[in-house]
Coordinates of C-alpha atoms in Angstrom, one line a residue:
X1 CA 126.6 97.4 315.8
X2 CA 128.2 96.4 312.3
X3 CA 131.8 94.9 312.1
X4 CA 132.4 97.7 309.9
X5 CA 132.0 100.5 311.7
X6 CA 135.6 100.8 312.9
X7 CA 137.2 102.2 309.2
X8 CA 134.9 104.8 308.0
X9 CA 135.4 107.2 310.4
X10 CA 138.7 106.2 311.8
X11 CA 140.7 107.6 309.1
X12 CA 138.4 110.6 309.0
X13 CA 138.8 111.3 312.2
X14 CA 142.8 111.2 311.3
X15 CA 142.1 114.4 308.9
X16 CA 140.0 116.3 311.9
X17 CA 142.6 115.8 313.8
X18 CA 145.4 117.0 311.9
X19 CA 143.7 120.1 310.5
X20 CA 142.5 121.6 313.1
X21 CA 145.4 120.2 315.9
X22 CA 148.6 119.5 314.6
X23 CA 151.6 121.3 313.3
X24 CA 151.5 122.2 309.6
X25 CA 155.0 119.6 309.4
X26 CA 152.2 116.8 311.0
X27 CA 149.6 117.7 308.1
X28 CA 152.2 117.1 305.8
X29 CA 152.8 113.4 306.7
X30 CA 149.4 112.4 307.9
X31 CA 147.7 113.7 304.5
X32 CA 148.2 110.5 302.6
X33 CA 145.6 108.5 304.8
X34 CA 142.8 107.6 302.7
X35 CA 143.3 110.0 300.5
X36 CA 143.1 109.2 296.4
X37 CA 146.2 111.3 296.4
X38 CA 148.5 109.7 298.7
X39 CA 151.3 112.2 299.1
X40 CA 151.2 114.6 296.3
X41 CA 153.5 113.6 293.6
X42 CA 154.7 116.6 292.3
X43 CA 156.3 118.8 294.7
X44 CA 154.0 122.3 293.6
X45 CA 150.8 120.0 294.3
X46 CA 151.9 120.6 298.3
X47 CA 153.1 124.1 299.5
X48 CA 155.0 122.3 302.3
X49 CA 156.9 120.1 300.1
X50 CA 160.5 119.9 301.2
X51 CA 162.0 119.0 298.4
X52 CA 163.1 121.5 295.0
X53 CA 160.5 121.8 292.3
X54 CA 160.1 119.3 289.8
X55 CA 162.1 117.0 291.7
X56 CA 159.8 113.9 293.2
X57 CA 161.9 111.9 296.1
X58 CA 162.2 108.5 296.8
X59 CA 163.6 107.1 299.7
X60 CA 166.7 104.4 299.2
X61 CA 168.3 102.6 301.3
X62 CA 171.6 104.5 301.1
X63 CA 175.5 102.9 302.0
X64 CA 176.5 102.1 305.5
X65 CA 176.7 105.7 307.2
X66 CA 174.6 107.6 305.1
X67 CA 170.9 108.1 305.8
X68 CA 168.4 110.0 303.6
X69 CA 166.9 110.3 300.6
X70 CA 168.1 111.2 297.1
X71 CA 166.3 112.4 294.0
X72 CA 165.2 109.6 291.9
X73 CA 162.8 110.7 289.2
X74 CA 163.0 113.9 287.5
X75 CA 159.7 115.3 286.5
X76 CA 158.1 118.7 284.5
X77 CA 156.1 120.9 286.1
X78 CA 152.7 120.9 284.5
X79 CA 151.0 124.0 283.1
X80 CA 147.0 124.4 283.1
X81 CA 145.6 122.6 280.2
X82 CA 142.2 123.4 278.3
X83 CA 139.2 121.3 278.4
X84 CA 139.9 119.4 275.6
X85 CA 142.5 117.0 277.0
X86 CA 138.5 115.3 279.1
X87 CA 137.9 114.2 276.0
X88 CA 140.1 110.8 275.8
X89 CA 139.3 110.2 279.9
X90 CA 135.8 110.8 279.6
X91 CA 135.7 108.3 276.3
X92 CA 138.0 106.1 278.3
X93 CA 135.6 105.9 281.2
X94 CA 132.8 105.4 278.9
X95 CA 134.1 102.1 277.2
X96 CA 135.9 101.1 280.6
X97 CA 132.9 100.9 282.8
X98 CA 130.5 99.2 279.8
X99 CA 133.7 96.6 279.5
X100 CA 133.1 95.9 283.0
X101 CA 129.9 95.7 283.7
X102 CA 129.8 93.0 280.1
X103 CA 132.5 91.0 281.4
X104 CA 130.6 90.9 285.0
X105 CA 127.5 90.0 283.0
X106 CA 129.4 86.8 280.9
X107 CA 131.3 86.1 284.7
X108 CA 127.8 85.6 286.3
X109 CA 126.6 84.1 283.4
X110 CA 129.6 81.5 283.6
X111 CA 128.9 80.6 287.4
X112 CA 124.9 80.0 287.1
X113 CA 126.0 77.8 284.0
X114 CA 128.4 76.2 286.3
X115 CA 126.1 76.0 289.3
X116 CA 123.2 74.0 286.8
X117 CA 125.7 71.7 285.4
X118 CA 127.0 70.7 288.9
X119 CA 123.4 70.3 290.6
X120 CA 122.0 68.1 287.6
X121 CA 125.2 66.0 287.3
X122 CA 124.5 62.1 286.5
X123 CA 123.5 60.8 290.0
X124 CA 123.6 63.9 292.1
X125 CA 119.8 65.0 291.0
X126 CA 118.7 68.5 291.8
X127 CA 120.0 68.5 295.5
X128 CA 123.5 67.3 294.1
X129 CA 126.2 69.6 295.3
X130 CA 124.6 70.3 298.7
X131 CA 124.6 66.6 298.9
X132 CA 127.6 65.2 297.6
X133 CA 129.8 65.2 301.0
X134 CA 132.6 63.3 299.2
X135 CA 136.1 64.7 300.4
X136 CA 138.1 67.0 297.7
X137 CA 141.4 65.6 296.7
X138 CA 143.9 66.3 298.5
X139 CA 147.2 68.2 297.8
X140 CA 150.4 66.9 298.1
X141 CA 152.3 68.5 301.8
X142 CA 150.9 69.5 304.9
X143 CA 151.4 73.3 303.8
X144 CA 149.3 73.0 300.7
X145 CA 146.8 71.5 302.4
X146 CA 146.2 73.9 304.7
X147 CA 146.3 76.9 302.4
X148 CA 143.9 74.9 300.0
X149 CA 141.7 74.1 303.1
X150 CA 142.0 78.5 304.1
X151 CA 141.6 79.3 300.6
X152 CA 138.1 77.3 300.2
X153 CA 136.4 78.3 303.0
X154 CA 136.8 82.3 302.4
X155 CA 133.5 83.5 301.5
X156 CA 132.8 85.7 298.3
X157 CA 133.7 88.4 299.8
X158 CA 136.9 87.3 301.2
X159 CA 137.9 85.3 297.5
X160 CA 137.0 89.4 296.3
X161 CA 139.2 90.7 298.8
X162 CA 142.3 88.8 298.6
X163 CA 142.5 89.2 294.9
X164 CA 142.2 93.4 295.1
X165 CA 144.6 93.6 297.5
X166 CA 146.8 91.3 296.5
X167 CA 147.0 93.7 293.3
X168 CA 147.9 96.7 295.7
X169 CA 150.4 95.7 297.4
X170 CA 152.2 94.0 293.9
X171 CA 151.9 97.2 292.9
X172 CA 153.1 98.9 296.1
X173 CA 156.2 96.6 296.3
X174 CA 157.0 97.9 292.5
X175 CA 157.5 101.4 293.7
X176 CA 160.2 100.0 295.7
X177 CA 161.8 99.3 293.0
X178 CA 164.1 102.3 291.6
X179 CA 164.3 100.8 288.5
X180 CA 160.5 100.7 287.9
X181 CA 159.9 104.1 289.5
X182 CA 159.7 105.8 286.1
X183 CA 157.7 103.3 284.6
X184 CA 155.2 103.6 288.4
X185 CA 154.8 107.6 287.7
X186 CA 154.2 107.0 284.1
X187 CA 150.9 104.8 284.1
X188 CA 150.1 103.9 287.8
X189 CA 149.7 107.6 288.8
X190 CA 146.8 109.9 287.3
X191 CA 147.6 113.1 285.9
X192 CA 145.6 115.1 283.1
X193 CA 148.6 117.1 281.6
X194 CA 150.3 114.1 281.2
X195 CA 148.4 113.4 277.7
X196 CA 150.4 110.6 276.6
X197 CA 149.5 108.3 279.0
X198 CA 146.0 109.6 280.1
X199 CA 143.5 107.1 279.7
X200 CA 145.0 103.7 281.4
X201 CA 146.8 105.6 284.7
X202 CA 142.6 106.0 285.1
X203 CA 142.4 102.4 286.0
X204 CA 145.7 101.3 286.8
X205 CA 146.6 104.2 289.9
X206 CA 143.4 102.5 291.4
X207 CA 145.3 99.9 292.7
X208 CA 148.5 102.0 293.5
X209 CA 149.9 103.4 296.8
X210 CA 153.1 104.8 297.1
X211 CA 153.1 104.7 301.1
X212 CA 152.5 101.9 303.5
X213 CA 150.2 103.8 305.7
X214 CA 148.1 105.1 302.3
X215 CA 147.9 101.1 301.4
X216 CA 147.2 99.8 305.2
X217 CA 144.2 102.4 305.8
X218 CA 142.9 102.0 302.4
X219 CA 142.8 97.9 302.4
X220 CA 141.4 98.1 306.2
X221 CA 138.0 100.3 305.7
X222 CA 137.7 98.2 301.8
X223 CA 137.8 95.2 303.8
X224 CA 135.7 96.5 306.4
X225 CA 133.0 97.4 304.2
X226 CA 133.4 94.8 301.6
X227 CA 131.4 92.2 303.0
X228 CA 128.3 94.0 302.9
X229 CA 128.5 95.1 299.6
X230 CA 128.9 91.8 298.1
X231 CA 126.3 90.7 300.1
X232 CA 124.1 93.3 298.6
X233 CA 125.1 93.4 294.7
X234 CA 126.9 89.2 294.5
X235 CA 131.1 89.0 293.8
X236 CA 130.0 89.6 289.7
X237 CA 128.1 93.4 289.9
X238 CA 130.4 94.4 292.9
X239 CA 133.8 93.6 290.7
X240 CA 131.8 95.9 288.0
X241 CA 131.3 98.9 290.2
X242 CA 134.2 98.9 292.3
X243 CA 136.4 99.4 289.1
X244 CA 133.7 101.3 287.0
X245 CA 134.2 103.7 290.3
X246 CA 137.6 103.5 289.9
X247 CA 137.7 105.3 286.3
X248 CA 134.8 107.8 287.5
X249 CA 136.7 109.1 290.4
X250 CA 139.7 109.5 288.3
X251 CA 137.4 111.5 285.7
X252 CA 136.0 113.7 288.8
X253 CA 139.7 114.3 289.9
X254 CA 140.8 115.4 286.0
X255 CA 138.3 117.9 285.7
X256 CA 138.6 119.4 289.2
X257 CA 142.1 119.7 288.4
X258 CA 141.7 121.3 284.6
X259 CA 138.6 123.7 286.1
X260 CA 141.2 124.9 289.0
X261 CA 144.5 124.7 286.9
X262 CA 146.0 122.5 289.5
X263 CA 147.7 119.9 287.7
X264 CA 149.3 117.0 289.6
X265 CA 149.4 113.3 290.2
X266 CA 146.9 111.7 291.9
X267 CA 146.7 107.5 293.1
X268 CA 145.2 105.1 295.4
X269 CA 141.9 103.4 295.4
X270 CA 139.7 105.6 298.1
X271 CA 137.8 106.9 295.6
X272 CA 136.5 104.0 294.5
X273 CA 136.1 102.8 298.4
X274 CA 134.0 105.9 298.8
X275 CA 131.7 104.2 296.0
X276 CA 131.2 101.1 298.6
X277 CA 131.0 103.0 301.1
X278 CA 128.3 105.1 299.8
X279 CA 126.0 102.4 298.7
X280 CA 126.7 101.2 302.1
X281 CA 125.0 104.0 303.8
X282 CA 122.5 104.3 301.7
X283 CA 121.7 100.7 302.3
X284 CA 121.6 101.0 305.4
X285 CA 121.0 104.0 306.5
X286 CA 120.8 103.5 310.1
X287 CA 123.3 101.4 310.7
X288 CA 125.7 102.6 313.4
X289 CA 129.0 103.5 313.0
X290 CA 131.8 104.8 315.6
X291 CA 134.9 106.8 315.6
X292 CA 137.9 104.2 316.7
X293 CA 139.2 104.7 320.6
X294 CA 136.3 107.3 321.1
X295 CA 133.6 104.9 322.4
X296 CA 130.4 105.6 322.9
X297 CA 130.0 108.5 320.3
X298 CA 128.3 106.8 317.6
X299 CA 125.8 108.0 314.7
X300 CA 124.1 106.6 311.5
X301 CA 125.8 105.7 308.1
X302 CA 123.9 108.2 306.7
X303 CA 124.9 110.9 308.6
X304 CA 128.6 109.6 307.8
X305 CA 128.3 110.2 304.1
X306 CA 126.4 113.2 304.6
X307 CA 129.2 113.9 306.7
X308 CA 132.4 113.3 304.4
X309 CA 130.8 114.7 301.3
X310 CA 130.3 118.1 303.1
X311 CA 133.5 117.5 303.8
X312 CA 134.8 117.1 300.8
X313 CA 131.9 120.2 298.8
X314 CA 134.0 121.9 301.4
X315 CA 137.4 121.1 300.4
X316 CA 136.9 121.4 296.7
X317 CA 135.0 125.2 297.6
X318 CA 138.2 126.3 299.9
X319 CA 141.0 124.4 297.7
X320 CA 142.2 122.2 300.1
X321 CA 145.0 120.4 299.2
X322 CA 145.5 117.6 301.6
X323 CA 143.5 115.8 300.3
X324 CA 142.3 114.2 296.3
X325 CA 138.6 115.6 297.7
X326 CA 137.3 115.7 294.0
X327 CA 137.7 111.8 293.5
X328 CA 136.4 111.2 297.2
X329 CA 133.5 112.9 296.2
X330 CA 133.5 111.6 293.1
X331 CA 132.8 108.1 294.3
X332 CA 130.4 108.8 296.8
X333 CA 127.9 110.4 294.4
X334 CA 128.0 107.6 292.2
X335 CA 127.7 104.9 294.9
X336 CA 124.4 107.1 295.4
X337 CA 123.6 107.3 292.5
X338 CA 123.8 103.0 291.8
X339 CA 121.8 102.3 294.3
X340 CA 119.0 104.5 293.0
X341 CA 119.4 104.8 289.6
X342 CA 122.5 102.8 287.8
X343 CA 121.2 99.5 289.2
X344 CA 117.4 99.3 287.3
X345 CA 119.4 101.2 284.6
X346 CA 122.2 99.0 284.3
X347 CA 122.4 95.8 285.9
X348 CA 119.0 94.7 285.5
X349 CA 119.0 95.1 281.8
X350 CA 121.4 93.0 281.8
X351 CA 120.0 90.2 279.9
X352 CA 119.9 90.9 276.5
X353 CA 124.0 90.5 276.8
X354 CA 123.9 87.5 278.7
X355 CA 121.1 85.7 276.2
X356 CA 123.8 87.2 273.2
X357 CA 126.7 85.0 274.9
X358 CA 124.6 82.3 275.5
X359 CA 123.7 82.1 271.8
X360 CA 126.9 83.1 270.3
X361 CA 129.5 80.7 273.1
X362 CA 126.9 78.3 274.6
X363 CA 124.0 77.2 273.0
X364 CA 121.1 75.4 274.7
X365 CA 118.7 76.5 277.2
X366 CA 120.1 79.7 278.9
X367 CA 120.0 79.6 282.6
X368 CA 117.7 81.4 284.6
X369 CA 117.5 83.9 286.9
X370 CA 116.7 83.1 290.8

């Protein structure tokens, strides 16, 4: 049994639940888990939305003795646009994801460059590093100390971690702040009609929740899956797809939306988690997996993905709306799709970039490949 099988299904299992059990009022609140969506944004992307049209809420702390909300942003109500406005994101994806997976290439570049320096330092010889026991120096305070000790003994995947959701939740605490709200709608949430600021929201809503729960479930089954995938792909070609996948599921969300004339604001980063966790499944295949205080019911990761992209075929086919099931399945098809096509396609031909940087930055013998 893999330490990850907990998230996958657990907040799956959340949306079985409340589609088929609870009251329409429960849907309502319990659609933002996992969901690229969150809570809709504007109020005509949710036919249960309490609140007027075109008005989206935010709740304030109010004065002593009044409780509620009150209206804090006003917003349009977005008419169907053509298929023209696909042109910027789909250019925008383009140039994001072959930005990413460059700077991923110069990153690992950077580290092997490092790694040879270190080992064949003056007096260290080729087994150097691994046998250089020397103490590091030590920070001034108790505190430091500790954090510094925490902070290098996280593994790759933890170093990954911390820094992505660190990102969240700065961004989460920002749509706290009234002030910023406009500025939040503007470029962390994705919305097609919204042609002015098209292209970054793409990037930047990957890393933005507008709901605790939406953040909490979203960081557990990332972190739950994370350690695998760098273990498969290394910190550099992870950082690549994860955000790559970021800007992809945003494109599959746009044109879902300008195909079915639904326009509305979309956020969080499960569509790129359904990118790691479909190269996780089709990694390993039969690795078992478990719905959360159900023991005892388990079944393969490749049944799971099977599983939540019929799912989400499904909710696309029957315009669902609880759910941002475009981006979902968005990023599951392209985590497929890396692990048996984009990484002898991309990654692996790789070189010609690094030897580029080497010759331009570096100069020298380049490193090599393990």
């Amino acid at each position: 049994m893999l330490g990850c099988q907990h998230g996958l299904v657990q907040c799956y299992s959340d949306l079985f639940h409340h589609i088929f059990v609870s009251s329409p009022y429960t849907m309502t609140v319990f659609s933002r888990i996992l969901s690229n969506s969150g809570r809709p944004l504007l109020s005509q992307f949710s036919s249960r939305s309490p609140w007027p049209s075109g008005w989206r809420h935010f709740r304030q702390k109010g004065r002593r003795g009044h409780v509620g909300s009150q209206p804090m942003v006003r917003q349009e109500t977005y008419a169907p646009v053509n298929w023209s406005v696909l042109a910027k994101p789909a250019a925008f994806t383009l140039g994001f994801s072959a930005t990413a997976f460059v700077g991923a290439t110069i990153w690992q570049y950077e580290n092997m460059r490092k790694e040879k320096k270190a080992r064949f330092a003056p007096g260290k010889g080729w087994f150097g590093p691994y046998w250089d026991n020397s103490p590091a120096m030590p920070k001034a305070g108790g505190f430091r100390n500790e954090l510094n000790r925490w902070w290098n003994n996280l593994s790759p995947a933890d170093l990954l971690f911390v820094g992505i959701c660190a990102a969240n939740v700065a961004v989460f605490l920002a749509w706290r702040v009234p002030a910023l709200q406009p500025v939040m709608l503007k470029y962390f949430s994705c919305n097609p009609a919204a042609t002015s600021t098209v292209c970054l929201p793409m990037i930047l809503s990957v890393f933005s929740h507008s709901s605790f729960i939406h953040l909490a479930a979203n960081m557990y089954v990332l972190h739950g899956f994370m350690k695998h995938g760098v273990q498969l792909l290394g910190p550099e070609q992870f950082l690549a797809v994860y955000m790559s996948a970021g800007v992809i599921s945003s494109l599959a969300s746009m044109v879902y939306k300008v195909g079915s004339g639904r326009m509305g604001y979309s956020l969080g980063a499960s569509g790129a988690i359904c990118t790691v966790l479909g190269i996780f499944g089709t990694m390993f295949p039969n690795a078992l997996m478990q719905i959360v205080f159900i023991p005892g019911i388990t079944f393969s990761a490749s049944s799971a993905i099977k599983g939540l992209m019929a799912v989400d075929t499904a909710g696309l086919v029957m315009n669902w709306r609880f759910f941002d099931h475009a981006a979902h399945l968005g990023g599951m098809v392209f985590g497929v799709w890396w692990c048996y096509f984009g990484n002898k396609l991309v990654w692996e031909n790789r070189l010609p970039v690094m030897q580029l940087w080497h010759d331009m930055f570096r100069g020298g013998e380049p490193p090599r490949f393990n």
